[in-house]
Coordinates of N, CA, C and O in Angstrom, one line a residue:
M28 N 2.5 -24.2 4.7 CA 3.3 -23.1 4.5 C 4.4 -23.0 5.5 O 4.2 -23.4 6.7
E29 N 5.5 -22.5 5.2 CA 6.6 -22.3 6.1 C 6.4 -21.0 7.0 O 5.6 -20.2 6.6
K30 N 7.1 -21.0 8.1 CA 6.9 -19.8 9.0 C 7.1 -18.5 8.3 O 6.4 -17.6 8.5
D31 N 8.2 -18.4 7.5 CA 8.5 -17.1 6.8 C 7.3 -16.7 5.9 O 7.0 -15.6 5.8
E32 N 6.7 -17.7 5.2 CA 5.6 -17.4 4.3 C 4.4 -16.9 5.1 O 3.7 -16.0 4.7
L33 N 4.1 -17.5 6.3 CA 3.0 -17.1 7.1 C 3.2 -15.7 7.6 O 2.3 -14.9 7.6
M34 N 4.5 -15.4 8.0 CA 4.8 -14.0 8.5 C 4.7 -13.0 7.4 O 4.2 -11.9 7.6
R35 N 5.1 -13.4 6.2 CA 5.0 -12.5 5.1 C 3.6 -12.2 4.7 O 3.2 -11.1 4.3
E36 N 2.7 -13.1 5.0 CA 1.3 -12.9 4.7 C 0.7 -11.9 5.8 O -0.1 -11.0 5.5
A37 N 1.2 -12.0 7.0 CA 0.8 -11.1 8.1 C 1.3 -9.7 7.7 O 0.5 -8.7 7.8
I38 N 2.5 -9.6 7.2 CA 3.1 -8.3 6.8 C 2.3 -7.7 5.6 O 2.0 -6.5 5.6
R39 N 2.0 -8.6 4.7 CA 1.2 -8.1 3.5 C -0.2 -7.6 3.9 O -0.6 -6.5 3.5
L40 N -0.8 -8.2 4.9 CA -2.1 -7.7 5.4 C -1.9 -6.4 6.1 O -2.8 -5.5 6.0
A41 N -0.8 -6.2 6.8 CA -0.5 -4.9 7.5 C -0.4 -3.8 6.4 O -1.0 -2.7 6.6
E42 N 0.3 -4.1 5.4 CA 0.5 -3.1 4.3 C -0.8 -2.8 3.6 O -1.1 -1.6 3.3
E43 N -1.5 -3.8 3.3 CA -2.8 -3.6 2.7 C -3.8 -2.8 3.6 O -4.5 -2.0 3.1
S44 N -3.7 -3.0 4.9 CA -4.5 -2.3 5.8 C -4.3 -0.8 5.7 O -5.2 0.0 5.7
V45 N -3.0 -0.5 5.7 CA -2.6 1.0 5.6 C -3.2 1.6 4.3 O -3.8 2.7 4.3
R46 N -3.1 0.9 3.2 CA -3.7 1.4 1.9 C -5.2 1.5 2.0 O -5.7 2.4 1.3
E47 N -5.8 0.7 2.8 CA -7.3 0.8 2.9 C -7.8 1.6 4.1 O -9.0 1.6 4.4
G48 N -6.9 2.4 4.7 CA -7.3 3.3 5.8 C -7.3 2.7 7.2 O -7.7 3.4 8.1
G49 N -6.7 1.5 7.3 CA -6.5 0.9 8.6 C -5.1 1.2 9.2 O -4.3 1.8 8.5
G50 N -4.9 0.6 10.3 CA -3.6 0.8 10.9 C -2.6 -0.2 10.3 O -3.0 -1.2 9.7
P51 N -1.3 -0.1 10.6 CA -0.3 -0.9 10.0 C 0.0 -2.2 10.7 O 1.1 -2.6 11.1
F52 N -1.1 -3.0 10.8 CA -1.0 -4.3 11.5 C -1.8 -5.4 10.8 O -2.9 -5.2 10.4
G53 N -1.2 -6.6 10.8 CA -1.8 -7.7 10.2 C -1.5 -9.0 11.0 O -0.5 -9.0 11.7
A54 N -2.3 -10.0 10.9 CA -2.1 -11.2 11.6 C -2.7 -12.4 10.9 O -3.7 -12.3 10.2
V55 N -2.0 -13.5 11.1 CA -2.4 -14.8 10.5 C -2.4 -15.8 11.6 O -1.5 -15.9 12.4
I56 N -3.5 -16.6 11.7 CA -3.5 -17.8 12.6 C -3.4 -19.0 11.7 O -4.1 -19.2 10.7
A57 N -2.5 -19.9 12.1 CA -2.3 -21.1 11.4 C -2.2 -22.3 12.3 O -1.9 -22.2 13.4
R58 N -2.6 -23.5 11.7 CA -2.5 -24.8 12.4 C -1.8 -25.7 11.4 O -2.3 -25.9 10.3
G59 N -0.7 -26.2 11.8 CA 0.1 -27.2 11.0 C 0.5 -26.5 9.7 O 0.6 -27.2 8.7
G60 N 0.8 -25.3 9.7 CA 1.3 -24.6 8.5 C 0.2 -24.2 7.5 O 0.4 -23.5 6.5
E61 N -1.1 -24.4 7.9 CA -2.2 -24.0 7.1 C -2.9 -22.9 7.7 O -3.2 -22.9 8.9
I62 N -3.3 -21.9 6.9 CA -3.9 -20.7 7.4 C -5.4 -21.0 7.8 O -6.1 -21.5 7.0
V63 N -5.7 -20.7 9.1 CA -7.0 -20.8 9.6 C -7.8 -19.5 9.5 O -9.0 -19.5 9.2
A64 N -7.1 -18.4 9.7 CA -7.7 -17.1 9.7 C -6.7 -16.0 9.5 O -5.5 -16.1 9.8
R65 N -7.2 -14.9 8.9 CA -6.4 -13.7 8.7 C -7.1 -12.5 9.4 O -8.3 -12.5 9.5
G66 N -6.3 -11.5 9.7 CA -6.9 -10.3 10.3 C -6.1 -9.1 10.0 O -4.9 -9.2 9.9
A67 N -6.7 -8.0 9.9 CA -6.0 -6.7 9.7 C -6.6 -5.7 10.6 O -7.8 -5.9 11.1
N68 N -5.9 -4.7 10.9 CA -6.4 -3.6 11.8 C -7.6 -2.9 11.1 O -7.4 -2.4 10.0
R69 N -8.7 -2.9 11.8 CA -9.9 -2.2 11.3 C -10.4 -1.2 12.3 O -11.6 -0.9 12.3
V70 N -9.6 -0.6 13.1 CA -10.0 0.3 14.2 C -10.7 1.5 13.6 O -11.8 1.8 13.9
V71 N -10.1 2.2 12.7 CA -10.7 3.4 12.1 C -11.8 3.1 11.1 O -12.9 3.6 11.2
P72 N -11.5 2.2 10.1 CA -12.6 1.9 9.2 C -13.9 1.3 9.8 O -15.0 1.5 9.4
G73 N -13.7 0.5 10.9 CA -14.8 -0.1 11.6 C -15.3 0.6 12.8 O -16.2 0.1 13.4
C74 N -14.7 1.8 13.1 CA -15.1 2.5 14.3 C -15.1 1.6 15.5 O -16.1 1.7 16.3
D75 N -14.1 0.8 15.7 CA -14.0 -0.2 16.7 C -12.6 -0.2 17.3 O -11.7 -0.7 16.7
P76 N -12.4 0.4 18.5 CA -11.1 0.4 19.1 C -10.5 -1.0 19.5 O -9.3 -1.1 19.7
T77 N -11.4 -2.0 19.5 CA -10.9 -3.4 19.7 C -10.5 -4.1 18.5 O -10.1 -5.3 18.6
A78 N -10.7 -3.6 17.3 CA -10.6 -4.3 16.1 C -9.1 -4.3 15.6 O -8.8 -3.9 14.5
H79 N -8.2 -4.7 16.5 CA -6.8 -4.9 16.2 C -6.7 -6.1 15.3 O -7.5 -7.0 15.3
A80 N -5.6 -6.3 14.6 CA -5.4 -7.4 13.7 C -5.5 -8.7 14.4 O -6.1 -9.7 13.9
E81 N -4.8 -8.8 15.5 CA -4.8 -10.1 16.3 C -6.2 -10.5 16.7 O -6.6 -11.6 16.6
V82 N -7.0 -9.5 17.3 CA -8.3 -9.8 17.7 C -9.2 -10.2 16.6 O -10.0 -11.1 16.6
T83 N -9.1 -9.4 15.4 CA -9.9 -9.7 14.2 C -9.6 -11.2 13.8 O -10.5 -11.9 13.4
A84 N -8.3 -11.5 13.8 CA -7.9 -12.9 13.3 C -8.5 -14.0 14.3 O -9.0 -15.0 13.9
I85 N -8.4 -13.7 15.6 CA -8.9 -14.6 16.6 C -10.4 -14.8 16.4 O -10.9 -15.9 16.5
R86 N -11.1 -13.7 16.2 CA -12.6 -13.8 16.0 C -12.9 -14.7 14.8 O -13.8 -15.5 14.8
E87 N -12.1 -14.4 13.7 CA -12.3 -15.2 12.5 C -12.0 -16.7 12.7 O -12.7 -17.6 12.2
A88 N -10.9 -17.0 13.4 CA -10.5 -18.4 13.7 C -11.6 -19.1 14.5 O -12.0 -20.2 14.2
A89 N -12.1 -18.4 15.5 CA -13.2 -19.0 16.3 C -14.4 -19.3 15.4 O -15.1 -20.3 15.5
R90 N -14.8 -18.3 14.6 CA -16.0 -18.5 13.7 C -15.7 -19.7 12.7 O -16.6 -20.5 12.6
R91 N -14.5 -19.7 12.1 CA -14.3 -20.8 11.2 C -14.2 -22.1 11.8 O -14.6 -23.1 11.2
T92 N -13.6 -22.2 13.0 CA -13.5 -23.5 13.6 C -14.7 -23.9 14.4 O -14.8 -25.1 14.8
G93 N -15.6 -23.0 14.6 CA -16.8 -23.2 15.4 C -16.5 -23.5 16.9 O -17.3 -24.1 17.6
S94 N -15.4 -22.9 17.4 CA -15.0 -23.0 18.7 C -14.5 -21.7 19.3 O -13.8 -21.0 18.6
Y95 N -14.7 -21.5 20.6 CA -14.1 -20.3 21.3 C -12.7 -20.6 21.6 O -12.0 -19.8 22.1
D96 N -12.2 -21.8 21.4 CA -10.9 -22.3 21.8 C -10.1 -22.8 20.5 O -10.0 -24.0 20.3
P97 N -9.6 -21.9 19.7 CA -8.8 -22.4 18.5 C -7.4 -22.7 18.9 O -6.4 -22.2 18.4
S98 N -7.3 -23.6 19.9 CA -6.0 -24.0 20.4 C -5.3 -24.9 19.3 O -5.9 -25.2 18.3
A99 N -4.1 -25.3 19.5 CA -3.2 -26.0 18.6 C -3.0 -25.1 17.4 O -2.6 -25.6 16.3
C100 N -3.1 -23.8 17.5 CA -2.8 -22.8 16.5 C -1.7 -21.9 16.9 O -1.5 -21.7 18.1
E101 N -1.0 -21.3 16.0 CA 0.0 -20.3 16.2 C -0.5 -19.0 15.5 O -1.2 -19.1 14.5
I102 N 0.0 -17.9 16.1 CA -0.4 -16.6 15.5 C 0.9 -15.9 15.0 O 1.9 -15.9 15.7
Y103 N 0.8 -15.4 13.8 CA 1.9 -14.6 13.2 C 1.4 -13.2 13.0 O 0.4 -12.9 12.4
T104 N 2.1 -12.3 13.7 CA 1.6 -10.9 13.7 C 2.7 -10.0 13.1 O 3.9 -10.2 13.3
S105 N 2.3 -9.0 12.4 CA 3.3 -8.1 11.8 C 4.0 -7.2 12.8 O 5.1 -6.7 12.6
C106 N 3.5 -7.2 14.1 CA 4.1 -6.4 15.1 C 3.8 -7.1 16.5 O 2.8 -7.8 16.6
E107 N 4.7 -6.9 17.4 CA 4.6 -7.5 18.8 C 3.2 -7.0 19.3 O 2.8 -5.9 19.2
P108 N 2.4 -7.9 19.8 CA 1.1 -7.6 20.3 C 1.0 -6.6 21.4 O 1.9 -6.6 22.3
C109 N 0.0 -5.7 21.3 CA -0.2 -4.8 22.4 C -0.8 -5.6 23.6 O -1.2 -6.8 23.5
P110 N -1.0 -5.0 24.8 CA -1.5 -5.7 25.9 C -2.9 -6.3 25.7 O -3.2 -7.5 26.1
M111 N -3.8 -5.6 25.0 CA -5.1 -6.2 24.7 C -5.0 -7.4 23.9 O -5.6 -8.4 24.2
C112 N -4.2 -7.3 22.8 CA -4.1 -8.5 21.9 C -3.4 -9.6 22.6 O -3.8 -10.8 22.4
L113 N -2.4 -9.3 23.4 CA -1.7 -10.4 24.1 C -2.6 -11.1 25.0 O -2.7 -12.3 25.1
G114 N -3.5 -10.4 25.7 CA -4.5 -11.0 26.5 C -5.5 -11.8 25.7 O -5.8 -13.0 26.1
A115 N -5.9 -11.4 24.6 CA -6.8 -12.1 23.7 C -6.1 -13.4 23.2 O -6.7 -14.5 23.2
I116 N -4.8 -13.3 23.0 CA -4.0 -14.5 22.5 C -4.0 -15.5 23.6 O -4.2 -16.7 23.4
Y117 N -3.8 -15.1 24.9 CA -3.8 -16.0 26.0 C -5.2 -16.6 26.2 O -5.3 -17.8 26.4
W118 N -6.2 -15.8 26.1 CA -7.6 -16.4 26.3 C -7.9 -17.4 25.2 O -8.7 -18.3 25.4
A119 N -7.4 -17.1 24.0 CA -7.7 -18.1 22.9 C -6.8 -19.3 23.0 O -7.0 -20.3 22.2
R120 N -5.9 -19.3 23.9 CA -5.0 -20.5 24.1 C -4.2 -20.9 22.9 O -3.9 -22.0 22.6
L121 N -3.7 -19.8 22.1 CA -2.9 -20.1 21.0 C -1.5 -20.6 21.5 O -1.1 -20.2 22.6
D122 N -0.9 -21.5 20.7 CA 0.3 -22.2 21.2 C 1.6 -21.3 21.1 O 2.5 -21.5 21.9
K123 N 1.6 -20.4 20.2 CA 2.9 -19.6 20.1 C 2.6 -18.3 19.3 O 1.7 -18.3 18.5
V124 N 3.3 -17.3 19.6 CA 3.3 -16.0 18.9 C 4.6 -15.7 18.2 O 5.7 -15.8 18.8
Y125 N 4.5 -15.4 16.9 CA 5.6 -15.0 16.1 C 5.3 -13.5 15.8 O 4.2 -13.2 15.4
Y126 N 6.3 -12.6 15.9 CA 6.0 -11.3 15.5 C 7.2 -10.7 14.7 O 8.3 -11.2 14.9
A127 N 7.0 -9.7 13.8 CA 8.0 -9.2 13.0 C 8.6 -7.9 13.7 O 9.6 -8.0 14.4
A128 N 7.9 -6.8 13.6 CA 8.3 -5.6 14.2 C 8.1 -5.6 15.8 O 7.2 -6.3 16.2
S129 N 8.9 -4.8 16.5 CA 8.7 -4.8 18.0 C 7.8 -3.7 18.4 O 7.4 -2.8 17.6
R130 N 7.4 -3.7 19.7 CA 6.6 -2.7 20.2 C 7.3 -1.3 20.2 O 6.7 -0.3 20.1
K131 N 8.7 -1.4 20.2 CA 9.5 -0.2 20.1 C 9.4 0.4 18.7 O 9.3 1.6 18.5
D132 N 9.3 -0.5 17.7 CA 9.1 0.0 16.3 C 7.8 0.7 16.2 O 7.6 1.7 15.6
A133 N 6.7 0.1 16.9 CA 5.4 0.7 16.8 C 5.4 2.0 17.5 O 4.8 3.0 17.0
A134 N 6.1 2.1 18.6 CA 6.1 3.4 19.4 C 6.8 4.5 18.5 O 6.4 5.6 18.5
A135 N 7.8 4.1 17.8 CA 8.5 5.1 16.9 C 7.6 5.6 15.8 O 7.8 6.7 15.3
A136 N 6.5 4.8 15.5 CA 5.6 5.2 14.4 C 4.3 5.9 15.1 O 3.4 6.2 14.4
G137 N 4.4 6.1 16.4 CA 3.3 6.8 17.1 C 2.3 5.9 17.8 O 1.3 6.4 18.4
F138 N 2.6 4.6 17.9 CA 1.7 3.6 18.6 C 2.4 3.3 19.9 O 3.0 2.3 20.0
A139 N 2.2 4.1 20.9 CA 2.9 4.0 22.2 C 2.1 3.2 23.2 O 1.3 3.8 23.9
D140 N 2.2 1.9 23.2 CA 1.4 1.0 24.1 C 2.1 0.7 25.4 O 1.5 0.1 26.3
D141 N 3.4 1.1 25.5 CA 4.1 0.8 26.7 C 3.5 1.3 28.0 O 3.5 0.7 29.0
F142 N 2.8 2.5 27.9 CA 2.1 3.0 29.1 C 1.1 2.0 29.6 O 0.9 1.9 30.8
I143 N 0.5 1.2 28.7 CA -0.5 0.2 29.2 C 0.2 -0.9 29.9 O -0.3 -1.4 30.9
Y144 N 1.3 -1.4 29.4 CA 2.0 -2.4 30.0 C 2.4 -1.9 31.5 O 2.3 -2.7 32.4
N145 N 2.8 -0.7 31.6 CA 3.2 -0.1 32.9 C 2.0 0.0 33.8 O 2.0 -0.3 35.0
E146 N 0.8 0.4 33.3 CA -0.4 0.6 34.1 C -0.8 -0.7 34.6 O -1.3 -0.8 35.8
L147 N -0.7 -1.8 33.8 CA -1.2 -3.1 34.3 C -0.4 -3.6 35.5 O -0.9 -4.4 36.3
A148 N 0.8 -3.2 35.7 CA 1.6 -3.6 36.8 C 1.3 -2.8 38.1 O 1.7 -3.2 39.2
M149 N 0.5 -1.8 38.0 CA 0.1 -1.0 39.2 C -1.2 -1.5 39.8 O -2.0 -2.2 39.2
E150 N -1.3 -1.2 41.1 CA -2.6 -1.4 41.8 C -3.7 -0.5 41.1 O -3.4 0.6 40.7
P151 N -4.9 -1.0 41.0 CA -5.9 -0.2 40.3 C -6.1 1.2 40.8 O -6.3 2.1 40.0
A152 N -6.0 1.5 42.1 CA -6.1 2.8 42.6 C -5.0 3.8 42.2 O -5.2 5.0 42.2
R153 N -3.9 3.3 41.7 CA -2.8 4.1 41.3 C -2.7 4.3 39.8 O -1.9 5.1 39.4
R154 N -3.6 3.7 39.0 CA -3.5 3.8 37.6 C -4.0 5.2 37.1 O -4.8 5.9 37.8
R155 N -3.6 5.6 36.0 CA -4.0 6.9 35.4 C -5.5 6.9 35.2 O -6.2 7.9 35.3
L156 N -6.1 5.8 34.8 CA -7.6 5.6 34.7 C -8.1 5.3 36.0 O -7.9 4.2 36.6
P157 N -8.8 6.2 36.7 CA -9.3 5.9 38.0 C -10.2 4.7 38.0 O -11.0 4.4 37.2
S158 N -10.0 3.9 39.1 CA -10.7 2.6 39.2 C -11.1 2.5 40.7 O -10.3 2.8 41.6
E159 N -12.4 2.1 40.9 CA -12.9 2.0 42.3 C -13.8 0.8 42.3 O -14.7 0.7 41.5
E160 N -13.7 -0.1 43.3 CA -14.6 -1.2 43.5 C -15.9 -0.7 44.0 O -15.9 0.1 44.9
L161 N -17.0 -1.2 43.5 CA -18.3 -0.8 43.9 C -19.3 -1.9 43.9 O -19.3 -2.7 42.9
L162 N -20.0 -2.2 44.9 CA -21.0 -3.2 45.1 C -20.4 -4.6 44.8 O -20.9 -5.5 44.1
A163 N -19.2 -4.8 45.4 CA -18.5 -6.1 45.3 C -19.3 -7.3 45.6 O -19.3 -8.3 44.9
G164 N -20.0 -7.2 46.8 CA -20.8 -8.4 47.2 C -21.9 -8.7 46.2 O -22.1 -9.9 45.9
E165 N -22.6 -7.7 45.7 CA -23.6 -8.0 44.7 C -23.0 -8.5 43.4 O -23.5 -9.4 42.7
G166 N -21.8 -8.0 43.1 CA -21.1 -8.4 41.9 C -20.7 -9.9 41.9 O -20.6 -10.6 40.9
R167 N -20.4 -10.4 43.1 CA -19.9 -11.8 43.3 C -21.1 -12.8 43.1 O -20.8 -13.9 42.9
R168 N -22.3 -12.3 43.2 CA -23.5 -13.2 43.1 C -23.4 -14.0 41.8 O -23.7 -15.2 41.8
A169 N -23.1 -13.4 40.7 CA -23.0 -14.1 39.4 C -22.0 -15.2 39.5 O -22.2 -16.3 38.8
F170 N -20.9 -15.0 40.2 CA -19.9 -16.1 40.3 C -20.5 -17.2 41.1 O -20.2 -18.4 40.9
G171 N -21.3 -17.0 42.1 CA -21.9 -18.0 42.9 C -22.9 -18.8 42.0 O -22.9 -20.1 42.0
L172 N -23.6 -18.1 41.1 CA -24.5 -18.8 40.2 C -23.7 -19.7 39.2 O -24.1 -20.8 38.9
W173 N -22.6 -19.1 38.8 CA -21.7 -19.9 37.8 C -21.1 -21.1 38.5 O -21.2 -22.2 37.9
T174 N -20.6 -21.0 39.7 CA -20.0 -22.2 40.3 C -21.0 -23.3 40.7 O -20.7 -24.4 40.7
A175 N -22.3 -22.8 40.9 CA -23.4 -23.8 41.3 C -23.9 -24.4 40.0 O -24.6 -25.5 40.1
K176 N -23.7 -23.9 38.9 CA -24.3 -24.4 37.6 C -23.5 -25.7 37.2 O -22.4 -25.6 36.8
E177 N -24.2 -26.8 37.2 CA -23.6 -28.1 36.9 C -23.3 -28.3 35.4 O -22.4 -29.0 35.0
D178 N -24.1 -27.6 34.6 CA -23.9 -27.8 33.1 C -23.2 -26.7 32.4 O -23.3 -26.5 31.2
R179 N -22.4 -26.0 33.2 CA -21.6 -24.8 32.6 C -20.5 -25.4 31.7 O -20.0 -26.5 31.8
T180 N -20.2 -24.5 30.7 CA -19.1 -24.8 29.8 C -17.8 -24.1 30.3 O -17.8 -22.8 30.3
E181 N -16.9 -24.8 30.8 CA -15.6 -24.1 31.3 C -14.9 -23.6 30.1 O -14.8 -24.2 29.1
Y182 N -14.3 -22.4 30.3 CA -13.4 -21.8 29.3 C -12.3 -21.1 29.9 O -12.2 -21.0 31.0

């Protein structure tokens, strides 16, 4: 499939999601022009605040490929990814992001994610959501176990 066709599928998924009670977001993950996975926003229907279209598509791509690393794939999203989805895209090591509407378009429709982008740039103690480090030494023990584990799977 061509890029425009893949994006139109993501947009179709977004529109379908709205009709089914979800948010106006859709995503397609493709490798070499072939669709590997599709995702739509399922936050409200699934009672899951992390069920954004991009995350749903990444989960499906990982399941279908049998790998936590669906690299060599591109993602087509109906809207510029929010910070959570962008983070998930980086963790999935996708090669490129294509998006249709911008985050400003999303904000105009009531999805104001810009405050999260701003919060991420701040020191944890200055964020709107209070953050405090607690039992750091004990928390680092798991990292010691991880680095000592010779048969670990790096990701």
